[in-house]
Amino acid sequence: MSKSLQKRLLLHSCCAPCSSAVLHRLVPDYDVTLFFYNPNILPEREYFKRLSEQKRLLQCMGLERDVNLIIGSYHPALFKKIITGLESLPENSERCIKCYTLRLEESAKIAVSYGFELFTTTLTLSSKKDAEQINQVMAKVATKYSLKRLWADFKKDDGYNLSIELCNKYRLERQKYCGCKVVEATIPKVKPL
């Protein structure tokens, strides 16, 4: 497929580490634009640190074609509103589904408004996320917005390990939690030596 005939794809990105492997795989076959939309990332300084890492990755990765970056609005109060009452639920619960829906709906809106042919997300790269659950949410959102979606489980075929390799190569900081402060609170503290 020639570069001018490649499908335009909007890729929702949760962070630079996950987007590294996904970009590595998608850029040869798609005209990719990255959409960084993550109102779930708390605290605010963590959000801006992750956004900065995303920008740095795009500058240093040396992909075969440019990848544009669209930065969504940062409204953590919106995230808090949708998960109120669900804070005690574990990973991959209704709390996460609401978070995926929030981020993927905004991604679909952006995809439609910019005329993208399809969209997908880096969320399925995480070894802690249920790719089938994410793809089901994305299918519902795609139907709602009359948009095509790229079904994916980016952790498969050694995608997660590729992400680790690329993080080392580009010296990306790997996060200890997805972004949700609820999850952050469940991470055990490491005692200093």
Short mmCIF file of C-alpha atoms in Angstrom, two decimals:
data_model
loop_
_atom_site.label_atom_id
_atom_site.label_comp_id
_atom_site.label_asym_id
_atom_site.label_seq_id
_atom_site.Cartn_x
_atom_site.Cartn_y
_atom_site.Cartn_z
CA MET A 1 0.00 0.00 0.00
CA SER A 2 1.52 3.33 -0.96
CA LYS A 3 1.95 5.96 1.71
CA SER A 4 -0.70 8.20 0.16
CA LEU A 5 -3.27 5.36 0.11
CA GLN A 6 -2.84 4.28 3.73
CA LYS A 7 -5.84 4.46 5.99
CA ARG A 8 -5.89 7.33 8.46
CA LEU A 9 -6.05 5.98 12.00
CA LEU A 10 -6.57 7.84 15.27
CA LEU A 11 -4.68 6.06 18.03
CA HIS A 12 -5.78 6.84 21.57
CA SER A 13 -2.64 6.79 23.73
CA CYS A 14 -2.60 6.16 27.46
CA CYS A 15 1.18 6.77 27.76
CA ALA A 16 4.50 6.76 25.92
CA PRO A 17 5.56 3.25 27.06
CA CYS A 18 2.41 1.66 25.63
CA SER A 19 2.35 3.79 22.50
CA SER A 20 5.98 2.93 21.69
CA ALA A 21 5.27 -0.68 20.71
CA VAL A 22 1.91 0.14 19.15
CA LEU A 23 3.39 2.87 16.95
CA HIS A 24 6.22 0.52 15.98
CA ARG A 25 3.59 -1.93 14.70
CA LEU A 26 1.03 0.43 13.16
CA VAL A 27 3.04 3.17 11.44
CA PRO A 28 4.22 0.92 8.57
CA ASP A 29 0.59 0.19 7.63
CA TYR A 30 -1.40 3.25 8.70
CA ASP A 31 -1.25 7.03 8.64
CA VAL A 32 -1.36 7.40 12.44
CA THR A 33 -2.29 10.41 14.53
CA LEU A 34 -1.90 10.02 18.28
CA PHE A 35 -4.61 11.29 20.62
CA PHE A 36 -3.49 11.76 24.23
CA TYR A 37 -6.65 11.91 26.32
CA ASN A 38 -6.41 10.74 29.92
CA PRO A 39 -8.46 12.64 32.51
CA ASN A 40 -7.99 9.59 34.78
CA ILE A 41 -4.32 10.32 35.43
CA LEU A 42 -3.76 11.68 38.90
CA PRO A 43 -2.17 13.70 40.37
CA GLU A 44 -1.89 16.55 37.87
CA ARG A 45 1.94 16.55 37.91
CA GLU A 46 1.83 12.86 36.87
CA TYR A 47 -0.46 13.74 33.97
CA PHE A 48 1.94 16.40 32.67
CA LYS A 49 4.95 14.13 33.19
CA ARG A 50 3.30 11.44 31.06
CA LEU A 51 2.30 13.96 28.40
CA SER A 52 5.88 15.23 28.28
CA GLU A 53 7.18 11.68 27.85
CA GLN A 54 4.67 11.13 25.02
CA LYS A 55 5.94 14.22 23.19
CA ARG A 56 9.57 13.19 23.75
CA LEU A 57 8.94 9.71 22.36
CA LEU A 58 7.46 11.11 19.16
CA GLN A 59 10.53 13.31 18.70
CA CYS A 60 13.12 10.60 19.29
CA MET A 61 11.53 7.42 17.96
CA GLY A 62 12.54 7.94 14.34
CA LEU A 63 9.43 6.46 12.73
CA GLU A 64 9.28 6.13 8.96
CA ARG A 65 6.66 8.89 8.78
CA ASP A 66 5.53 11.73 11.00
CA VAL A 67 2.93 11.04 13.66
CA ASN A 68 0.86 14.04 14.65
CA LEU A 69 -0.24 14.50 18.24
CA ILE A 70 -3.62 15.78 19.37
CA ILE A 71 -3.83 16.59 23.08
CA GLY A 72 -7.24 16.25 24.66
CA SER A 73 -8.50 18.38 27.52
CA TYR A 74 -7.47 17.43 31.02
CA HIS A 75 -10.55 17.35 33.25
CA PRO A 76 -9.98 14.96 36.17
CA ALA A 77 -13.26 16.12 37.76
CA LEU A 78 -15.08 14.45 34.85
CA PHE A 79 -13.29 11.18 35.57
CA LYS A 80 -14.06 11.47 39.28
CA LYS A 81 -17.73 12.04 38.49
CA ILE A 82 -18.08 8.89 36.38
CA ILE A 83 -16.39 6.61 38.94
CA THR A 84 -18.05 8.01 42.06
CA GLY A 85 -19.30 5.06 44.08
CA LEU A 86 -17.03 2.62 42.22
CA GLU A 87 -13.73 3.58 43.86
CA SER A 88 -13.42 0.33 45.86
CA LEU A 89 -13.87 -1.94 42.85
CA PRO A 90 -10.79 -3.82 41.58
CA GLU A 91 -8.94 -3.52 38.27
CA ASN A 92 -10.99 -4.63 35.21
CA SER A 93 -14.26 -3.89 37.00
CA GLU A 94 -17.12 -1.53 36.13
CA ARG A 95 -14.89 1.37 37.26
CA CYS A 96 -12.41 0.58 34.47
CA ILE A 97 -15.17 0.07 31.92
CA LYS A 98 -16.48 3.56 32.70
CA CYS A 99 -12.95 4.96 32.33
CA TYR A 100 -12.41 3.18 28.99
CA THR A 101 -15.78 4.41 27.76
CA LEU A 102 -14.98 8.00 28.71
CA ARG A 103 -11.64 7.96 26.89
CA LEU A 104 -12.81 5.99 23.86
CA GLU A 105 -15.93 8.11 23.37
CA GLU A 106 -13.79 11.24 23.28
CA SER A 107 -11.44 9.47 20.87
CA ALA A 108 -14.38 8.59 18.61
CA LYS A 109 -15.63 12.19 18.66
CA ILE A 110 -12.18 13.43 17.64
CA ALA A 111 -11.89 10.74 14.96
CA VAL A 112 -15.22 11.72 13.43
CA SER A 113 -14.52 15.45 13.61
CA TYR A 114 -11.13 15.07 11.89
CA GLY A 115 -12.38 12.56 9.30
CA PHE A 116 -10.36 9.52 10.37
CA GLU A 117 -11.30 6.21 8.78
CA LEU A 118 -10.86 4.24 11.99
CA PHE A 119 -9.61 4.38 15.57
CA THR A 120 -8.05 2.16 18.21
CA THR A 121 -6.28 2.41 21.56
CA THR A 122 -2.97 1.50 23.16
CA LEU A 123 -4.81 0.31 26.29
CA THR A 124 -4.71 -3.33 25.16
CA LEU A 125 -0.91 -3.44 25.44
CA SER A 126 -0.98 -3.56 29.23
CA SER A 127 -0.57 -7.01 30.75
CA LYS A 128 -3.00 -5.89 33.49
CA LYS A 129 -5.82 -4.93 31.14
CA ASP A 130 -8.44 -7.23 29.61
CA ALA A 131 -8.14 -6.64 25.85
CA GLU A 132 -11.48 -8.31 25.12
CA GLN A 133 -13.20 -5.98 27.59
CA ILE A 134 -11.54 -2.93 26.00
CA ASN A 135 -12.43 -4.09 22.49
CA GLN A 136 -16.08 -4.61 23.51
CA VAL A 137 -16.22 -1.03 24.82
CA MET A 138 -14.57 0.20 21.63
CA ALA A 139 -17.11 -1.73 19.50
CA LYS A 140 -20.04 -0.09 21.31
CA VAL A 141 -18.47 3.35 20.95
CA ALA A 142 -17.70 2.75 17.26
CA THR A 143 -21.33 1.78 16.62
CA LYS A 144 -22.61 4.83 18.51
CA TYR A 145 -20.46 7.17 16.38
CA SER A 146 -20.75 5.24 13.09
CA LEU A 147 -17.00 4.74 13.06
CA LYS A 148 -14.77 1.82 12.19
CA ARG A 149 -12.44 0.47 14.84
CA LEU A 150 -9.26 -1.56 14.67
CA TRP A 151 -9.69 -4.56 16.98
CA ALA A 152 -6.41 -5.28 18.69
CA ASP A 153 -4.67 -7.01 21.55
CA PHE A 154 -1.31 -5.29 21.28
CA LYS A 155 0.27 -7.30 24.10
CA LYS A 156 0.06 -10.44 21.92
CA ASP A 157 2.90 -11.55 19.69
CA ASP A 158 5.39 -10.28 22.25
CA GLY A 159 4.02 -6.72 22.11
CA TYR A 160 4.42 -6.16 25.83
CA ASN A 161 8.08 -7.23 25.71
CA LEU A 162 8.63 -4.99 22.68
CA SER A 163 7.31 -2.12 24.77
CA ILE A 164 9.83 -2.89 27.53
CA GLU A 165 12.63 -3.06 24.96
CA LEU A 166 11.62 0.30 23.44
CA CYS A 167 11.27 1.88 26.88
CA ASN A 168 14.86 0.88 27.60
CA LYS A 169 16.05 2.10 24.20
CA TYR A 170 14.39 5.52 24.55
CA ARG A 171 14.79 5.72 28.34
CA LEU A 172 11.07 6.05 28.94
CA GLU A 173 9.81 6.00 32.48
CA ARG A 174 7.44 3.08 33.00
CA GLN A 175 4.58 3.92 35.33
CA LYS A 176 3.70 1.86 38.38
CA TYR A 177 -0.05 2.41 37.91
CA CYS A 178 -2.44 3.07 35.04
CA GLY A 179 -3.23 6.60 36.15
CA CYS A 180 -6.24 6.22 38.38
CA LYS A 181 -5.44 7.36 41.90
CA VAL A 182 -7.75 4.62 43.19
CA VAL A 183 -5.37 2.05 41.72
CA GLU A 184 -2.32 3.97 42.91
CA ALA A 185 -3.54 3.66 46.50
CA THR A 186 -3.55 -0.14 46.21
CA ILE A 187 0.11 -0.38 45.24
CA PRO A 188 2.15 -1.63 48.19
CA LYS A 189 4.83 0.78 49.35
CA VAL A 190 8.41 -0.43 48.97
CA LYS A 191 10.47 -0.08 52.10
CA PRO A 192 13.83 1.63 51.65
CA LEU A 193 16.88 -0.59 52.07
#
